[in-house]
PDB file of C-alpha atoms in Angstrom:
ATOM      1  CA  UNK Z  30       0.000   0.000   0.000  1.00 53.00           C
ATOM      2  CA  UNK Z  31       1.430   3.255  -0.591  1.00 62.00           C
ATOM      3  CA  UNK Z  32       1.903   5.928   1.738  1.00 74.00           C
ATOM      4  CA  UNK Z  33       1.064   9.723   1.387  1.00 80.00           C
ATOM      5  CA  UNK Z  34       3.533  11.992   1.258  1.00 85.00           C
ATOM      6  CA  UNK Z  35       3.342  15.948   2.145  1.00 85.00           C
ATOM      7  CA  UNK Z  36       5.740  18.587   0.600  1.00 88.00           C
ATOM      8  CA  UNK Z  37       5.685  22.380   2.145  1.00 89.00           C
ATOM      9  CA  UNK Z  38       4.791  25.014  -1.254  1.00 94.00           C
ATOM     10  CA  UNK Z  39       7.279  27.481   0.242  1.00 93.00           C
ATOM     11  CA  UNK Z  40      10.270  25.091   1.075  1.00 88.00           C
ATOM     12  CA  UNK Z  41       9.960  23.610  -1.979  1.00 90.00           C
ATOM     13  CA  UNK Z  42       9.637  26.463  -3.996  1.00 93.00           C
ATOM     14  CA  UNK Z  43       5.886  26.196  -5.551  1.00 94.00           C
ATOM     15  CA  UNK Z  44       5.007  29.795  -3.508  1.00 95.00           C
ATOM     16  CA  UNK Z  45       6.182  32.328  -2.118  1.00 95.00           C
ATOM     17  CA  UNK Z  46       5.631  34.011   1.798  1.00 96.00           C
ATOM     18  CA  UNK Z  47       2.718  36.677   0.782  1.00 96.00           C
ATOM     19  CA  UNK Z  48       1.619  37.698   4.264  1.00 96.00           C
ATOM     20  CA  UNK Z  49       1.785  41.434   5.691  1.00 98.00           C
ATOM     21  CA  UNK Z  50       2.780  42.345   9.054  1.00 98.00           C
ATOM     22  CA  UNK Z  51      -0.839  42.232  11.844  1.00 97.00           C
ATOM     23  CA  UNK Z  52       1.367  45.382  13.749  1.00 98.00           C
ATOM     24  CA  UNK Z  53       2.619  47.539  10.512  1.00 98.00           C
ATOM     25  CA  UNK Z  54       0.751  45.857   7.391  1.00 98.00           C
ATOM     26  CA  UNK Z  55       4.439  45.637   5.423  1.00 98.00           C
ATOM     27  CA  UNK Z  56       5.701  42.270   3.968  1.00 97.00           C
ATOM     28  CA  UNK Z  57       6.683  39.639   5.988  1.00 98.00           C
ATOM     29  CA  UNK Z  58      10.117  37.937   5.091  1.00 97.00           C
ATOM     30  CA  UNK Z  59      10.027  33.828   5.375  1.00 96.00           C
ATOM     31  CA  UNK Z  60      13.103  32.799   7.297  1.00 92.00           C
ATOM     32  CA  UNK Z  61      12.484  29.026   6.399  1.00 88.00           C
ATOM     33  CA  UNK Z  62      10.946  26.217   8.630  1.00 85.00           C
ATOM     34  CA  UNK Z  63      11.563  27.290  12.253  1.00 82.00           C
ATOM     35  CA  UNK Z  64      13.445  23.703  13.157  1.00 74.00           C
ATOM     36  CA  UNK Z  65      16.390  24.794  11.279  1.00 67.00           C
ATOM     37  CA  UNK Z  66      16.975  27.322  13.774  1.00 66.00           C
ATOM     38  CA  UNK Z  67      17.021  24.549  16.578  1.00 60.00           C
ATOM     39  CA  UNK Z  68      20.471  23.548  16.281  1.00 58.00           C
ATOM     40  CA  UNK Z  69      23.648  24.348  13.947  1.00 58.00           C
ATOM     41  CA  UNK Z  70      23.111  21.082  11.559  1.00 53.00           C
ATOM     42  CA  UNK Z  71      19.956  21.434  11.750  1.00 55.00           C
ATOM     43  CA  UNK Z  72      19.137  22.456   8.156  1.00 52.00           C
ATOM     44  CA  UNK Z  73      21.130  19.968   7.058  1.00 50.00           C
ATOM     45  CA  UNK Z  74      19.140  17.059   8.941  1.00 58.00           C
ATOM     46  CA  UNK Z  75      15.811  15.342   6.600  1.00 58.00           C
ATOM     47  CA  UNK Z  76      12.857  17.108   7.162  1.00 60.00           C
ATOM     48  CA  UNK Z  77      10.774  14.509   8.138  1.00 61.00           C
ATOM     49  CA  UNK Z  78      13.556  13.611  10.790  1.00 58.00           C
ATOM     50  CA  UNK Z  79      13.293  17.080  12.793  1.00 58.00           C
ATOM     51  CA  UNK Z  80       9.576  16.698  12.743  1.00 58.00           C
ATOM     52  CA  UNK Z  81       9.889  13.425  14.828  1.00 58.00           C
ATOM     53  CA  UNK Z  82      11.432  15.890  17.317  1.00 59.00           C
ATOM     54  CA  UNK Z  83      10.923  19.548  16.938  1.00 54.00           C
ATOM     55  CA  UNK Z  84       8.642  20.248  19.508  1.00 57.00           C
ATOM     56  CA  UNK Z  85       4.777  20.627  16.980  1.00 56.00           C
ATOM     57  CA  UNK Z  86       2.921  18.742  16.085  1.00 56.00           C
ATOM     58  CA  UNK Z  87       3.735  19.320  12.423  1.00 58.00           C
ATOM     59  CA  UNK Z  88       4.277  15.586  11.071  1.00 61.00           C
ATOM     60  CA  UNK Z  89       0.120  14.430  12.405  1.00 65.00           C
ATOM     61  CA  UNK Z  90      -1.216  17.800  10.742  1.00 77.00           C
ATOM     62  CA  UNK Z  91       0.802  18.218   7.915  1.00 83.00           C
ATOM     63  CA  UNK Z  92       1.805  21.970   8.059  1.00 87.00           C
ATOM     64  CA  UNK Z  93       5.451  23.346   8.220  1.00 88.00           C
ATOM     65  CA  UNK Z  94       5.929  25.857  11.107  1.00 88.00           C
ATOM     66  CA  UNK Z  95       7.834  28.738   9.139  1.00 92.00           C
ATOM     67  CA  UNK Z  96       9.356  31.692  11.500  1.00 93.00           C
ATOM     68  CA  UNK Z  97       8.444  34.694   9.596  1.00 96.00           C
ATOM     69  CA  UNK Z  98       9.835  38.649  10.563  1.00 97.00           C
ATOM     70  CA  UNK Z  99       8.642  41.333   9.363  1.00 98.00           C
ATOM     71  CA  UNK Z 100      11.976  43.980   8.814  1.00 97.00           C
ATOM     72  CA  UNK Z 101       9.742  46.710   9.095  1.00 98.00           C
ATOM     73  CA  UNK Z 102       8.744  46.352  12.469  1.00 98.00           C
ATOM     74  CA  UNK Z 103      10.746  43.278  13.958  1.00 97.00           C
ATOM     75  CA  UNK Z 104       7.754  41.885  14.761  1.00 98.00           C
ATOM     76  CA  UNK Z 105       8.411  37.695  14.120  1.00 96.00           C
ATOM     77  CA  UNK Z 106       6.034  35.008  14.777  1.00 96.00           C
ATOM     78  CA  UNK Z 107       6.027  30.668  13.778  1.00 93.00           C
ATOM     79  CA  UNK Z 108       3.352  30.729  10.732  1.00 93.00           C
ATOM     80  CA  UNK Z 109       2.026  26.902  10.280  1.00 91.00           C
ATOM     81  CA  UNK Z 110       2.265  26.177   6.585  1.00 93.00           C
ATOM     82  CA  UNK Z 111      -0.488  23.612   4.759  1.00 92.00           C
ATOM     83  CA  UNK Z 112       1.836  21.128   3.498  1.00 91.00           C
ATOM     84  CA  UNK Z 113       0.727  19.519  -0.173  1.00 91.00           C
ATOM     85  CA  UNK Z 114      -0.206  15.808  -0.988  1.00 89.00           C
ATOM     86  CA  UNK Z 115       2.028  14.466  -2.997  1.00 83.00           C
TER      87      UNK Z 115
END
């Protein structure tokens, strides 16, 4: 039987980060999934790895927690990303 597998749009390229800032309303910058700022080799780890660990619950609901900033402002928050079936 095959299994499902999820892909994030933005870390895979198929979107960009459109969001604007709740505080100033100016363009949020993406910074990339939030568990590559857990430790150094982090980013370098699979994905699917560091969600066995990270903290969410991001591997049962299938969204990507993304730490977004807006340079405007410096206001930063984790933004849950709807992963894709593939």
């Amino acid at each position: 039987m095959n299994q499902k597998s999820y892909q994030c749009p933005l870390c895979n390229g198929f979107t960009t980060y459109t969001e604007n800032c709740p505080k100033c309303h100016q363009q949020m910058v993406d910074y990339g999934p939030a568990s590559f700022l857990l430790a150094d080799y982090s980013p370098y780890r699979p994905i699917d790895d560091m969600k066995q660990n990270d903290g969410w619950i991001d591997n049962q609901t299938h969204k990507c927690p993304h730490e977004v900033y807006c340079p405007n402002c410096g206001f930063d928050k984790i933004d849950f990303i709807s992963e894709q079936e593939t």
